[in-house]
Coordinates of C-alpha atoms in Angstrom, one line a residue:
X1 CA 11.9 19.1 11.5
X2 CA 13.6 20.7 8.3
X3 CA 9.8 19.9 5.9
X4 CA 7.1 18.6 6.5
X5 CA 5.6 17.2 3.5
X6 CA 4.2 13.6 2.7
X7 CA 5.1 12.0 -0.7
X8 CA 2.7 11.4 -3.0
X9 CA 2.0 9.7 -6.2
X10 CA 2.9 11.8 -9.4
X11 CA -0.4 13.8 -10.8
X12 CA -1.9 14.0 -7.1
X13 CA -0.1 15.9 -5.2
X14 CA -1.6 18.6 -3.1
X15 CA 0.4 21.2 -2.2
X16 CA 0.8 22.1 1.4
X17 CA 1.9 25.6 3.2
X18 CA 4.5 23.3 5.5
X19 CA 7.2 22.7 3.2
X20 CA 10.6 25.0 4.0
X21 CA 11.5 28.1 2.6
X22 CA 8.5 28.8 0.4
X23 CA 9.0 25.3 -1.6
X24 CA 5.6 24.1 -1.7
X25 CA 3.9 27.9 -2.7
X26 CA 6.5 28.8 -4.9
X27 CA 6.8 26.1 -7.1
X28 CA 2.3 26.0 -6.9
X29 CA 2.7 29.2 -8.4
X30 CA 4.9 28.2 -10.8
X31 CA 2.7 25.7 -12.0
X32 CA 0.2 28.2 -12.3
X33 CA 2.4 31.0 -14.6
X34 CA 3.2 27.9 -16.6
X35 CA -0.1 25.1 -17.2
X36 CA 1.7 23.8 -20.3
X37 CA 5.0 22.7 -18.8
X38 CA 6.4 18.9 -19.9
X39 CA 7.2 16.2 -17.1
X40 CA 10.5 15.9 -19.7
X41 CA 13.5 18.6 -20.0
X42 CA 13.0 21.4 -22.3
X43 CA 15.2 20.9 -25.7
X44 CA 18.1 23.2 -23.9
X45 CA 18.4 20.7 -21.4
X46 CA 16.5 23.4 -18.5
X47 CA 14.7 21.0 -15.7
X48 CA 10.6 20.9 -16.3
X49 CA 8.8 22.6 -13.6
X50 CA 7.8 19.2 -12.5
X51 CA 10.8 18.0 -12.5
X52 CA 11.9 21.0 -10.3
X53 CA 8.9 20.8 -8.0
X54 CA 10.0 16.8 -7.5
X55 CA 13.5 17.6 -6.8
X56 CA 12.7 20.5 -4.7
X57 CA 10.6 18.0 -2.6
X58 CA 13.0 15.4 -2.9
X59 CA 15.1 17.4 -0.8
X60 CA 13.4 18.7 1.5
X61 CA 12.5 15.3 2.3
X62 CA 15.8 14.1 2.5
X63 CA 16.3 17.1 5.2
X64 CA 13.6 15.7 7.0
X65 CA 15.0 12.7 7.8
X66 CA 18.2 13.8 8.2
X67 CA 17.0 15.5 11.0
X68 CA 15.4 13.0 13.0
X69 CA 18.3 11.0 12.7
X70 CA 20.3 14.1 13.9
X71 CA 18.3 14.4 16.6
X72 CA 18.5 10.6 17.6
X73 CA 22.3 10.7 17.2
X74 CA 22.7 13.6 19.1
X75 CA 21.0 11.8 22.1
X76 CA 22.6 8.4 21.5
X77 CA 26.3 10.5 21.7
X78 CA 24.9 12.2 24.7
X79 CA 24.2 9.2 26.6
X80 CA 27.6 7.1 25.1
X81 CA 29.2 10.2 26.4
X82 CA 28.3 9.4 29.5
X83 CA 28.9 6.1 30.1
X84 CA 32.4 6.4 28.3
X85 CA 32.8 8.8 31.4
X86 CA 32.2 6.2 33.6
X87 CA 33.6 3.7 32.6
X88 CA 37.0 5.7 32.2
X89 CA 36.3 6.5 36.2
X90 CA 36.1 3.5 36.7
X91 CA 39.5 2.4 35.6
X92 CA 41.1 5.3 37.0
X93 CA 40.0 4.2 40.3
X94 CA 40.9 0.2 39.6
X95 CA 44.4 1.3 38.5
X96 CA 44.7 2.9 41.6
X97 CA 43.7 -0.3 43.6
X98 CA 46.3 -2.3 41.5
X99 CA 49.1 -0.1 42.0
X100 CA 48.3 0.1 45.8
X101 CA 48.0 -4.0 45.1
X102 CA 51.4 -4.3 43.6
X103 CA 53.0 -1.9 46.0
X104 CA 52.1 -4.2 48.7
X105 CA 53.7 -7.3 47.0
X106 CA 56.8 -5.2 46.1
X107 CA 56.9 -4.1 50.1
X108 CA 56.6 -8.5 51.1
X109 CA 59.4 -8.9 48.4
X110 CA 61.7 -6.6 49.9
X111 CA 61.3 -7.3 53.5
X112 CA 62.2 -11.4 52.6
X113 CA 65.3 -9.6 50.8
X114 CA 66.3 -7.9 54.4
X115 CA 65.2 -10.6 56.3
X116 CA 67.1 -13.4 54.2
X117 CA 63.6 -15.5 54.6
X118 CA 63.4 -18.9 52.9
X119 CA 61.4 -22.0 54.1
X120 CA 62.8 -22.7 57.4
X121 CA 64.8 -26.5 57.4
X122 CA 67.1 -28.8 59.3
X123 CA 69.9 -26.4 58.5
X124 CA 68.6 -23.3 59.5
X125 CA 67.5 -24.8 63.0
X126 CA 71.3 -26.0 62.8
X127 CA 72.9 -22.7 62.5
X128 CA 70.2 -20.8 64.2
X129 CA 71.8 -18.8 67.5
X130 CA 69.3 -20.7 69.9
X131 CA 66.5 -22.8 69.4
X132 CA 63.9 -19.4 70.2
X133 CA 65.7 -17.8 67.1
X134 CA 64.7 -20.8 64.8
X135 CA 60.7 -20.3 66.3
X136 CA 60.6 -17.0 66.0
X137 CA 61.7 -17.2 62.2
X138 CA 59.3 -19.8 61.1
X139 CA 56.4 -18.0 63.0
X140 CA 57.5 -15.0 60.7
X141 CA 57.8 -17.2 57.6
X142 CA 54.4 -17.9 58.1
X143 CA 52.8 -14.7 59.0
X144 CA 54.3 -13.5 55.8
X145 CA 54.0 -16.4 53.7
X146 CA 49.5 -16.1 55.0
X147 CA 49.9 -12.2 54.2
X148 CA 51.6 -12.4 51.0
X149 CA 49.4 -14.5 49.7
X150 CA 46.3 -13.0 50.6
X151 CA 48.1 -9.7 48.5
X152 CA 48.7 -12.0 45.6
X153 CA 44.9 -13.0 45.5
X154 CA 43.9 -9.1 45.7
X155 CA 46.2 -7.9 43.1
X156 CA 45.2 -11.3 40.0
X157 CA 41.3 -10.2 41.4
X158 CA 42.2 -6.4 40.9
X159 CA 44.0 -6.9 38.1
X160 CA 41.1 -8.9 35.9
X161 CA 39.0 -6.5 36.7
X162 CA 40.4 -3.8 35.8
X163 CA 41.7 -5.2 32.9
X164 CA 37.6 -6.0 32.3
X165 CA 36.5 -2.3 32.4
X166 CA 39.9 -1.1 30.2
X167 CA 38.6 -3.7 27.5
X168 CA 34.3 -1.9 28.2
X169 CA 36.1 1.4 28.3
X170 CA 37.7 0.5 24.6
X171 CA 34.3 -0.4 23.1
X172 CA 33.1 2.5 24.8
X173 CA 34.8 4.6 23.4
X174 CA 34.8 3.0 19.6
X175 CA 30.8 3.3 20.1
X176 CA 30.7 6.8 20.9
X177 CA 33.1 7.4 17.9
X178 CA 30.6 5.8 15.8
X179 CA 27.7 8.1 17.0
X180 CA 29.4 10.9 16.5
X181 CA 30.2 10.0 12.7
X182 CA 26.4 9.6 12.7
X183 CA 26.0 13.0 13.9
X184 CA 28.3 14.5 11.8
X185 CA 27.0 13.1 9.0
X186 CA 23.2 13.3 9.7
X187 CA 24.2 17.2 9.9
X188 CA 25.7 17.5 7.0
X189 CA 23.2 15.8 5.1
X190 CA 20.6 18.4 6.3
X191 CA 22.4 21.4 5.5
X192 CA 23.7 20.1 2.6
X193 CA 20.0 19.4 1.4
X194 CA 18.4 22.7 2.5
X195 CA 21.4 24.6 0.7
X196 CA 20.8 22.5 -2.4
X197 CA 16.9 23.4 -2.4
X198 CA 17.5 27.1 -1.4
X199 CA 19.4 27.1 -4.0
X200 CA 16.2 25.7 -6.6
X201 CA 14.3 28.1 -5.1
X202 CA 16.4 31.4 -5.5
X203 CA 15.9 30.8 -9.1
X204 CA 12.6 31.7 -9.0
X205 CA 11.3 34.7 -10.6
X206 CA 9.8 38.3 -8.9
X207 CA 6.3 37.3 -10.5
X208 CA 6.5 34.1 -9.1
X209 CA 7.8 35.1 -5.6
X210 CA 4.8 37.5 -5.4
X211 CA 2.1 34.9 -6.5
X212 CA 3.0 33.3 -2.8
X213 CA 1.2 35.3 -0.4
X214 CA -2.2 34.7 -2.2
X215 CA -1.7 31.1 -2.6
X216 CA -0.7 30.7 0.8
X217 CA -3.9 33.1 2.2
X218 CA -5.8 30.7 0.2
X219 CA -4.7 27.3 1.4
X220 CA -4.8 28.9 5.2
X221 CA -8.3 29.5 4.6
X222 CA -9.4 25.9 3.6
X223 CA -7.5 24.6 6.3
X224 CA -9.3 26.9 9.0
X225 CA -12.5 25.3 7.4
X226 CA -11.3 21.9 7.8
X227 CA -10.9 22.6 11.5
X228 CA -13.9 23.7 11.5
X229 CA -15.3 20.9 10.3
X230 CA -13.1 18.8 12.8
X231 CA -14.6 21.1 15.8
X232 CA -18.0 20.1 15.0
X233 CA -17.1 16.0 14.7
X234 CA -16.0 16.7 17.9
X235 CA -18.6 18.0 19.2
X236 CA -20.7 15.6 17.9
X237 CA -18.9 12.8 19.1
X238 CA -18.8 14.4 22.6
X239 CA -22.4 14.4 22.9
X240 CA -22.9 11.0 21.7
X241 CA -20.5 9.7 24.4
X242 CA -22.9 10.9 26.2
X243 CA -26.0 8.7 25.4
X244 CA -25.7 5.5 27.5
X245 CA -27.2 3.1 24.0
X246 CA -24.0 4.4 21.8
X247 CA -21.4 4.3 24.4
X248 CA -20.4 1.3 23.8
X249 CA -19.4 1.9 20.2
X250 CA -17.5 4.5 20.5
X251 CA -13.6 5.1 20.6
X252 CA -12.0 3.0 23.3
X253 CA -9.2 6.1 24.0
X254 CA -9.2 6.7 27.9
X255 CA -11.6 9.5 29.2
X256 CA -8.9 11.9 30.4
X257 CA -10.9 15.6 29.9
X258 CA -10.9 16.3 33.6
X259 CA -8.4 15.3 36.4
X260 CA -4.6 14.6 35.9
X261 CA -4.8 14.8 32.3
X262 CA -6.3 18.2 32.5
X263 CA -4.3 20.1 34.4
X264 CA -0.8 18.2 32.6
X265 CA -2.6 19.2 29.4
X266 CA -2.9 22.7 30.6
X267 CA 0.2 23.4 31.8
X268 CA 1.4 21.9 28.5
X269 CA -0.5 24.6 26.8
X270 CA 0.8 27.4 28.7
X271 CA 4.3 26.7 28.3
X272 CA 3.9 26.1 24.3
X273 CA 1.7 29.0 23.8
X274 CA 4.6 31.3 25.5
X275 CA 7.1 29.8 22.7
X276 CA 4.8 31.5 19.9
X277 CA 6.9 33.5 17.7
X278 CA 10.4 32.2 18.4
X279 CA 11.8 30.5 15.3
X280 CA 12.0 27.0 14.1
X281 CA 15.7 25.6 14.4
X282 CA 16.4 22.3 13.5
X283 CA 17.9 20.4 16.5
X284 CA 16.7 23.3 18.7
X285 CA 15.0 21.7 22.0
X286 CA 15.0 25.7 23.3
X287 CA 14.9 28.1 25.0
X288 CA 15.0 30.8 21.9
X289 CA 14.3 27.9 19.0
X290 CA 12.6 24.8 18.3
X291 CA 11.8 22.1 15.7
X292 CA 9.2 20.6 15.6
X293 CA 10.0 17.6 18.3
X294 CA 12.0 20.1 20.4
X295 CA 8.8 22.1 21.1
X296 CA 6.7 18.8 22.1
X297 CA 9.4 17.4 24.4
X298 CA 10.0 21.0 26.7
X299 CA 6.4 21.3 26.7
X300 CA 5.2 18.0 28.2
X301 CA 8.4 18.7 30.0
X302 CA 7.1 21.6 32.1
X303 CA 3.8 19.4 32.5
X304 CA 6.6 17.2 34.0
X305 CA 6.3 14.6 31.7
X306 CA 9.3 12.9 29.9
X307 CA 9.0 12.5 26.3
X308 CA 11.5 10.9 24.1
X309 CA 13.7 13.2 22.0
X310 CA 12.6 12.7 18.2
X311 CA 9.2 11.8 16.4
X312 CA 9.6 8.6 15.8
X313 CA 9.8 7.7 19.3
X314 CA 7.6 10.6 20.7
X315 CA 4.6 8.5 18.8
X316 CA 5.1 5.6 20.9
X317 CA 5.0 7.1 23.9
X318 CA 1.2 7.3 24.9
X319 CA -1.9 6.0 24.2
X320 CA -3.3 6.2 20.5
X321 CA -6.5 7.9 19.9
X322 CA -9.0 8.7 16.7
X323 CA -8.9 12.0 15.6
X324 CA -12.5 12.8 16.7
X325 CA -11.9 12.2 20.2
X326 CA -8.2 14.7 20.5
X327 CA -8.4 16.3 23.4
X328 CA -6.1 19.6 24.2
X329 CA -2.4 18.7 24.9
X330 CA -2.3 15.8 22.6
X331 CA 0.5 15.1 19.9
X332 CA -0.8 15.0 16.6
X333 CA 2.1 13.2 14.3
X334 CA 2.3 13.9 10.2
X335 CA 3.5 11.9 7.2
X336 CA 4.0 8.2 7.0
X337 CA 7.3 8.8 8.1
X338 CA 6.2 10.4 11.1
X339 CA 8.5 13.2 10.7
X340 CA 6.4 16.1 12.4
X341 CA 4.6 16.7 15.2
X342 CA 2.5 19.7 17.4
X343 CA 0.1 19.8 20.3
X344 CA -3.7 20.1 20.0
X345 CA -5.4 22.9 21.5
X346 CA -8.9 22.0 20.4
X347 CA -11.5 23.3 17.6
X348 CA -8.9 21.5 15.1
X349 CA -5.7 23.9 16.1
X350 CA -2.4 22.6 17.2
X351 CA 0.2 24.7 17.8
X352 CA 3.9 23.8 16.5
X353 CA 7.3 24.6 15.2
X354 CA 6.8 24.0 11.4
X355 CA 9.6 24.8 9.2
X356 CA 12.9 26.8 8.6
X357 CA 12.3 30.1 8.4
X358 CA 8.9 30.0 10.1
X359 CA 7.9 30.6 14.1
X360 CA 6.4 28.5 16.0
X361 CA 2.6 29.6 15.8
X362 CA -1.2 28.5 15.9
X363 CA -1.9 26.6 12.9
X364 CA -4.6 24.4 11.5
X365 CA -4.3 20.2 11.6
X366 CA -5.2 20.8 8.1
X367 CA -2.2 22.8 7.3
X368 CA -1.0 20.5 4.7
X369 CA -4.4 18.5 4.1
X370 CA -6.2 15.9 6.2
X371 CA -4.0 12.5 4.4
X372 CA -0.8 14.4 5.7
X373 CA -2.1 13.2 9.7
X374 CA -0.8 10.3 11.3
X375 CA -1.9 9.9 14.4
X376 CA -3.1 11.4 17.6
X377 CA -1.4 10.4 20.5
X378 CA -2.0 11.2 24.3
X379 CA 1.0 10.8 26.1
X380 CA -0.1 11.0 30.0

């Protein structure tokens, strides 16, 4: 995904470390050089740092879901693509039959030609050479009359249906024009938006700029405590699963921390750990890059499981669970808008592709604060 932050009411907001290209830090620390700044413009018509910070989050919004629909584009062109294929196979190889079809009528037309065939009569018997002659004409009348029309049936059959798949190849092929405008323009609209926000951002001064690092060591270190904290609800809710009188009460998600599950989830793992460190892409579904979605998808992949291609359809594709009960390999989904996603790997750590100009890496669930999750989702 291009950011990866949940709106919020004015005069709450807490700023998260997932937001591209420094956005969320940088315009923190802003805030922070500058505690008296207006919500209106200054008299010189300069932006307010809140107004700043709301269109630099505006945008990288925007980007956000411009990419999922990039990404669901890309895949609805993909598969159009392919039936548009088909379907134009398909004709090719109809055409054929129909010129073979017609062939064969123009072959019965011209051998009546030769022949000087008509429906045999009175005056044909009369002129005929000998009574045989006369037989052997109508017999061949009929032979070709029986064969002829047998060719005429083929060719109207042939020819309605090929004129069937020309008409399905024709909105095949307006569809697939349509998806690609979509893709076009859902790309566009992303780099457009992170340009426009780069942009905000470069404006930023040095003192600023070097105010990040802090902030961000800061927020890093809350969110490892909140994991922390997650870790030991975990742990408690393990062992209370455990006392037969409580059972009952507890989350209905499917007890999947051995067997099948297990090893899936493992395997998982393994393949997302060994992406660490390549870079986030958006639209990347590997090998060298990622988003967010991209990462999710190859790694259940190697797990052999298929997952759909984007977030929104990623967190229908399992069973639901609470938070306390997340086992390793599950998708944990962010925002209301369910625009990001990475895999558990216990003690309230997922790992994930988070933003442009970031690697995928280990990371807190807390990365952006516990009202930025979702849902948990285990999807074999």
């Amino acid at each position: 995904m291009a950011s990866h932050r949940k709106s919020r009411p004015a005069g709450t907001r807490v700023a998260g470390i997932r937001t591209p290209a420094l956005a969320t830090a940088a315009l923190t620390s802003v805030a922070l050089l500058s505690q008296s700044a207006d919500a209106t413009p200054a008299a010189d018509g300069v932006p307010s740092l809140e107004e700043v910070e709301k269109k630099v989050d505006a945008l990288y919004r925007q980007a956000e879901s411009a990419t999922e629909k990039y990404n669901a584009a890309k895949e609805r062109t993909g598969k159009q693509r392919k039936r548009v294929d088909t379907l134009l196979d398909d004709v090719a190889r109809r055409t054929q039959k129909l010129n073979e079809a017609r062939d064969e009528l123009g072959s019965f037309a011209a051998a009546q030609y030769r022949t000087g065939a008509s429906a045999p009569d009175t005056a044909t018997f009369l002129l005929a050479d000998s009574p045989q002659d006369y037989f052997d004409q109508t017999q061949l009348m009929s032979r070709l009359t029986t064969r002829q029309k047998g060719a005429v049936d083929d060719y109207v059959t042939e020819q309605s249906a090929t004129m069937k798949k020309r008409r399905e190849a024709a909105q095949g092929l307006q569809t697939l024009t349509e998806t690609q405008s979509d893709l076009h323009t859902a790309k566009a609209t992303v780099q457009r938006k992170l340009s426009d926000a780069r942009a905000v951002l470069s404006r930023l001064t040095a003192e600023e700029k070097a105010r990040l690092a802090a902030i961000e060591k800061e927020k890093r270190e809350k969110a490892a405590e909140e994991a922390a904290e997650l870790a030991k609800r975990q742990a408690a809710e393990k062992a209370a699963q455990r006392q037969p009188d409580t059972s009952a009460s507890l989350s209905s998600a499917p007890s999947s921390s051995s067997g099948a599950y297990s090893t899936k989830a493992q395997k998982t793992l393994a393949f997302a750990r060994a992406q660490i460190g390549k870079p986030y892409v958006w639209g990347a579904t590997g090998p060298d890059s990622y988003d967010c979605s991209g990462l999710t998808q190859a790694a259940w992949k190697a797990a052999g499981v298929s997952l759909p291609r984007t977030t929104y359809d990623q967190v229908n594709a399992g069973t639901t669970v609470s938070l306390a009960a997340a086992q390793p390999g599950d998708l944990v989904f962010f925002y209301d808008d369910v625009t990001h996603v990475g895999i558990y790997i216990g003690d309230g750590m997922m790992i994930h592709a988070p933003k442009p100009g970031a690697y995928v890496r280990e990371e807190s669930l807390y990365y952006d604060g516990e009202s930025a999750i979702h849902s948990v989702v285990r999807p074999a």
